[in-house]
Amino acid sequence: SPQINTGDVYYKVGRIYYLLQRLDLALNNFSKSIAAQPDHSSAYYYRGMCALNSQEIDAAYIDFTQAVFYESGLSHAWFQMAMISKLQERMDDFLDQLSEAARLGHKQAMELVGR
């Protein structure tokens, strides 16, 4: 019988809760997804978005960092990192992260860097 990927199941349930704006339940499922599959880059990204929506900026930044560690091409995670760096007045990080997001084709980032 086919093996069930519990990390992916928790991720998908988390996405449903995220879309319903039930961020507490979404975050909980993304955490379970990461526990089951520690390299699930999208689970880190969406857990970061839940944290960001709850004003937990540092936790969000850590999750976005993990997301790009496991999948360096996640332009939206690079963009969120850039926005946090700008907020925290870390301009070198902001410019590097924004450039990376733009290089990867993130539309807003491309507009901001004038590409």
PDB file of C-alpha atoms in Angstrom:
ATOM      1  CA  SER A   1       0.000   0.000   0.000  1.00  0.00           C
ATOM      2  CA  PRO A   2       1.248   3.552  -0.701  1.00  0.00           C
ATOM      3  CA  GLN A   3       2.949   5.352   2.167  1.00  0.00           C
ATOM      4  CA  ILE A   4       1.039   8.348   3.551  1.00  0.00           C
ATOM      5  CA  ASN A   5       3.216  11.456   3.865  1.00  0.00           C
ATOM      6  CA  THR A   6       2.008  12.834   7.218  1.00  0.00           C
ATOM      7  CA  GLY A   7       4.093  15.991   6.767  1.00  0.00           C
ATOM      8  CA  ASP A   8       2.206  16.765   3.595  1.00  0.00           C
ATOM      9  CA  VAL A   9      -1.174  15.912   5.126  1.00  0.00           C
ATOM     10  CA  TYR A  10      -0.594  18.332   8.033  1.00  0.00           C
ATOM     11  CA  TYR A  11       0.630  20.940   5.537  1.00  0.00           C
ATOM     12  CA  LYS A  12      -2.534  20.663   3.445  1.00  0.00           C
ATOM     13  CA  VAL A  13      -4.771  20.883   6.524  1.00  0.00           C
ATOM     14  CA  GLY A  14      -2.728  23.907   7.633  1.00  0.00           C
ATOM     15  CA  ARG A  15      -3.270  25.570   4.259  1.00  0.00           C
ATOM     16  CA  ILE A  16      -7.043  25.129   4.591  1.00  0.00           C
ATOM     17  CA  TYR A  17      -7.022  26.712   8.051  1.00  0.00           C
ATOM     18  CA  TYR A  18      -4.742  29.477   6.727  1.00  0.00           C
ATOM     19  CA  LEU A  19      -7.189  30.278   3.913  1.00  0.00           C
ATOM     20  CA  LEU A  20     -10.001  30.356   6.495  1.00  0.00           C
ATOM     21  CA  GLN A  21      -7.872  32.777   8.587  1.00  0.00           C
ATOM     22  CA  ARG A  22      -7.831  30.312  11.502  1.00  0.00           C
ATOM     23  CA  LEU A  23      -4.195  31.133  12.098  1.00  0.00           C
ATOM     24  CA  ASP A  24      -3.871  29.326  15.439  1.00  0.00           C
ATOM     25  CA  LEU A  25      -5.003  26.036  13.888  1.00  0.00           C
ATOM     26  CA  ALA A  26      -2.990  26.701  10.730  1.00  0.00           C
ATOM     27  CA  LEU A  27       0.206  27.343  12.716  1.00  0.00           C
ATOM     28  CA  ASN A  28      -0.378  24.203  14.754  1.00  0.00           C
ATOM     29  CA  ASN A  29      -0.688  22.061  11.613  1.00  0.00           C
ATOM     30  CA  PHE A  30       2.347  23.666   9.953  1.00  0.00           C
ATOM     31  CA  SER A  31       4.362  22.872  13.095  1.00  0.00           C
ATOM     32  CA  LYS A  32       3.154  19.252  12.961  1.00  0.00           C
ATOM     33  CA  SER A  33       4.092  19.139   9.270  1.00  0.00           C
ATOM     34  CA  ILE A  34       7.624  20.346  10.091  1.00  0.00           C
ATOM     35  CA  ALA A  35       7.917  17.842  12.951  1.00  0.00           C
ATOM     36  CA  ALA A  36       6.984  15.020  10.555  1.00  0.00           C
ATOM     37  CA  GLN A  37       9.035  16.376   7.637  1.00  0.00           C
ATOM     38  CA  PRO A  38      11.737  18.809   8.834  1.00  0.00           C
ATOM     39  CA  ASP A  39      12.666  19.921   5.291  1.00  0.00           C
ATOM     40  CA  HIS A  40       9.127  20.984   4.275  1.00  0.00           C
ATOM     41  CA  SER A  41      10.011  24.471   2.998  1.00  0.00           C
ATOM     42  CA  SER A  42       6.421  25.544   2.295  1.00  0.00           C
ATOM     43  CA  ALA A  43       5.332  24.599   5.824  1.00  0.00           C
ATOM     44  CA  TYR A  44       8.060  26.904   7.172  1.00  0.00           C
ATOM     45  CA  TYR A  45       6.923  29.669   4.827  1.00  0.00           C
ATOM     46  CA  TYR A  46       3.274  29.471   5.865  1.00  0.00           C
ATOM     47  CA  ARG A  47       4.110  29.074   9.552  1.00  0.00           C
ATOM     48  CA  GLY A  48       6.153  32.247   9.095  1.00  0.00           C
ATOM     49  CA  MET A  49       3.141  33.974   7.532  1.00  0.00           C
ATOM     50  CA  CYS A  50       1.007  32.928  10.529  1.00  0.00           C
ATOM     51  CA  ALA A  51       3.645  34.361  12.875  1.00  0.00           C
ATOM     52  CA  LEU A  52       3.833  37.562  10.813  1.00  0.00           C
ATOM     53  CA  ASN A  53       0.044  37.954  10.985  1.00  0.00           C
ATOM     54  CA  SER A  54       0.318  37.605  14.784  1.00  0.00           C
ATOM     55  CA  GLN A  55       3.061  40.279  14.903  1.00  0.00           C
ATOM     56  CA  GLU A  56       5.648  37.654  15.918  1.00  0.00           C
ATOM     57  CA  ILE A  57       8.280  39.188  13.655  1.00  0.00           C
ATOM     58  CA  ASP A  58      11.348  37.306  14.916  1.00  0.00           C
ATOM     59  CA  ALA A  59       9.630  33.910  14.733  1.00  0.00           C
ATOM     60  CA  ALA A  60       8.433  34.737  11.216  1.00  0.00           C
ATOM     61  CA  TYR A  61      11.942  35.718  10.111  1.00  0.00           C
ATOM     62  CA  ILE A  62      13.395  32.449  11.444  1.00  0.00           C
ATOM     63  CA  ASP A  63      10.766  30.417   9.552  1.00  0.00           C
ATOM     64  CA  PHE A  64      11.366  32.318   6.293  1.00  0.00           C
ATOM     65  CA  THR A  65      15.097  31.679   6.741  1.00  0.00           C
ATOM     66  CA  GLN A  66      14.411  27.952   7.167  1.00  0.00           C
ATOM     67  CA  ALA A  67      12.142  27.965   4.108  1.00  0.00           C
ATOM     68  CA  VAL A  68      14.905  29.323   1.839  1.00  0.00           C
ATOM     69  CA  PHE A  69      17.489  27.059   3.497  1.00  0.00           C
ATOM     70  CA  TYR A  70      15.525  24.023   2.289  1.00  0.00           C
ATOM     71  CA  GLU A  71      14.367  25.578  -0.995  1.00  0.00           C
ATOM     72  CA  SER A  72      16.518  28.519  -2.091  1.00  0.00           C
ATOM     73  CA  GLY A  73      14.176  29.405  -4.964  1.00  0.00           C
ATOM     74  CA  LEU A  74      11.226  30.495  -2.770  1.00  0.00           C
ATOM     75  CA  SER A  75      11.018  34.106  -3.940  1.00  0.00           C
ATOM     76  CA  HIS A  76       8.086  34.946  -1.649  1.00  0.00           C
ATOM     77  CA  ALA A  77      10.099  33.872   1.432  1.00  0.00           C
ATOM     78  CA  TRP A  78      13.046  36.044   0.315  1.00  0.00           C
ATOM     79  CA  PHE A  79      10.609  38.944  -0.157  1.00  0.00           C
ATOM     80  CA  GLN A  80       9.117  38.539   3.336  1.00  0.00           C
ATOM     81  CA  MET A  81      12.627  38.395   4.817  1.00  0.00           C
ATOM     82  CA  ALA A  82      13.455  41.618   2.967  1.00  0.00           C
ATOM     83  CA  MET A  83      10.354  43.354   4.340  1.00  0.00           C
ATOM     84  CA  ILE A  84      11.256  42.345   7.906  1.00  0.00           C
ATOM     85  CA  SER A  85      14.869  43.476   7.411  1.00  0.00           C
ATOM     86  CA  LYS A  86      13.601  46.858   6.179  1.00  0.00           C
ATOM     87  CA  LEU A  87      11.284  47.122   9.191  1.00  0.00           C
ATOM     88  CA  GLN A  88      14.240  46.395  11.489  1.00  0.00           C
ATOM     89  CA  GLU A  89      16.417  48.892   9.577  1.00  0.00           C
ATOM     90  CA  ARG A  90      18.936  46.260   8.470  1.00  0.00           C
ATOM     91  CA  MET A  91      19.386  47.844   5.057  1.00  0.00           C
ATOM     92  CA  ASP A  92      22.223  45.633   3.775  1.00  0.00           C
ATOM     93  CA  ASP A  93      20.143  42.507   4.447  1.00  0.00           C
ATOM     94  CA  PHE A  94      17.063  44.218   2.994  1.00  0.00           C
ATOM     95  CA  LEU A  95      18.815  45.015  -0.292  1.00  0.00           C
ATOM     96  CA  ASP A  96      20.409  41.557  -0.600  1.00  0.00           C
ATOM     97  CA  GLN A  97      17.133  39.757   0.115  1.00  0.00           C
ATOM     98  CA  LEU A  98      15.091  42.045  -2.122  1.00  0.00           C
ATOM     99  CA  SER A  99      17.595  41.536  -4.966  1.00  0.00           C
ATOM    100  CA  GLU A 100      17.376  37.767  -4.512  1.00  0.00           C
ATOM    101  CA  ALA A 101      13.561  37.861  -4.564  1.00  0.00           C
ATOM    102  CA  ALA A 102      13.665  39.979  -7.733  1.00  0.00           C
ATOM    103  CA  ARG A 103      16.245  37.699  -9.357  1.00  0.00           C
ATOM    104  CA  LEU A 104      13.888  34.783  -8.690  1.00  0.00           C
ATOM    105  CA  GLY A 105      11.028  36.618 -10.411  1.00  0.00           C
ATOM    106  CA  HIS A 106       9.019  37.983  -7.455  1.00  0.00           C
ATOM    107  CA  LYS A 107       6.830  40.639  -9.057  1.00  0.00           C
ATOM    108  CA  GLN A 108       6.717  43.177  -6.190  1.00  0.00           C
ATOM    109  CA  ALA A 109      10.454  42.821  -5.592  1.00  0.00           C
ATOM    110  CA  MET A 110      11.137  43.380  -9.290  1.00  0.00           C
ATOM    111  CA  GLU A 111       9.060  46.573  -9.223  1.00  0.00           C
ATOM    112  CA  LEU A 112      10.886  47.819  -6.119  1.00  0.00           C
ATOM    113  CA  VAL A 113      14.344  47.279  -7.636  1.00  0.00           C
ATOM    114  CA  GLY A 114      13.189  48.697 -10.960  1.00  0.00           C
ATOM    115  CA  ARG A 115      13.577  45.573 -13.102  1.00  0.00           C
TER     116      ARG A 115
END
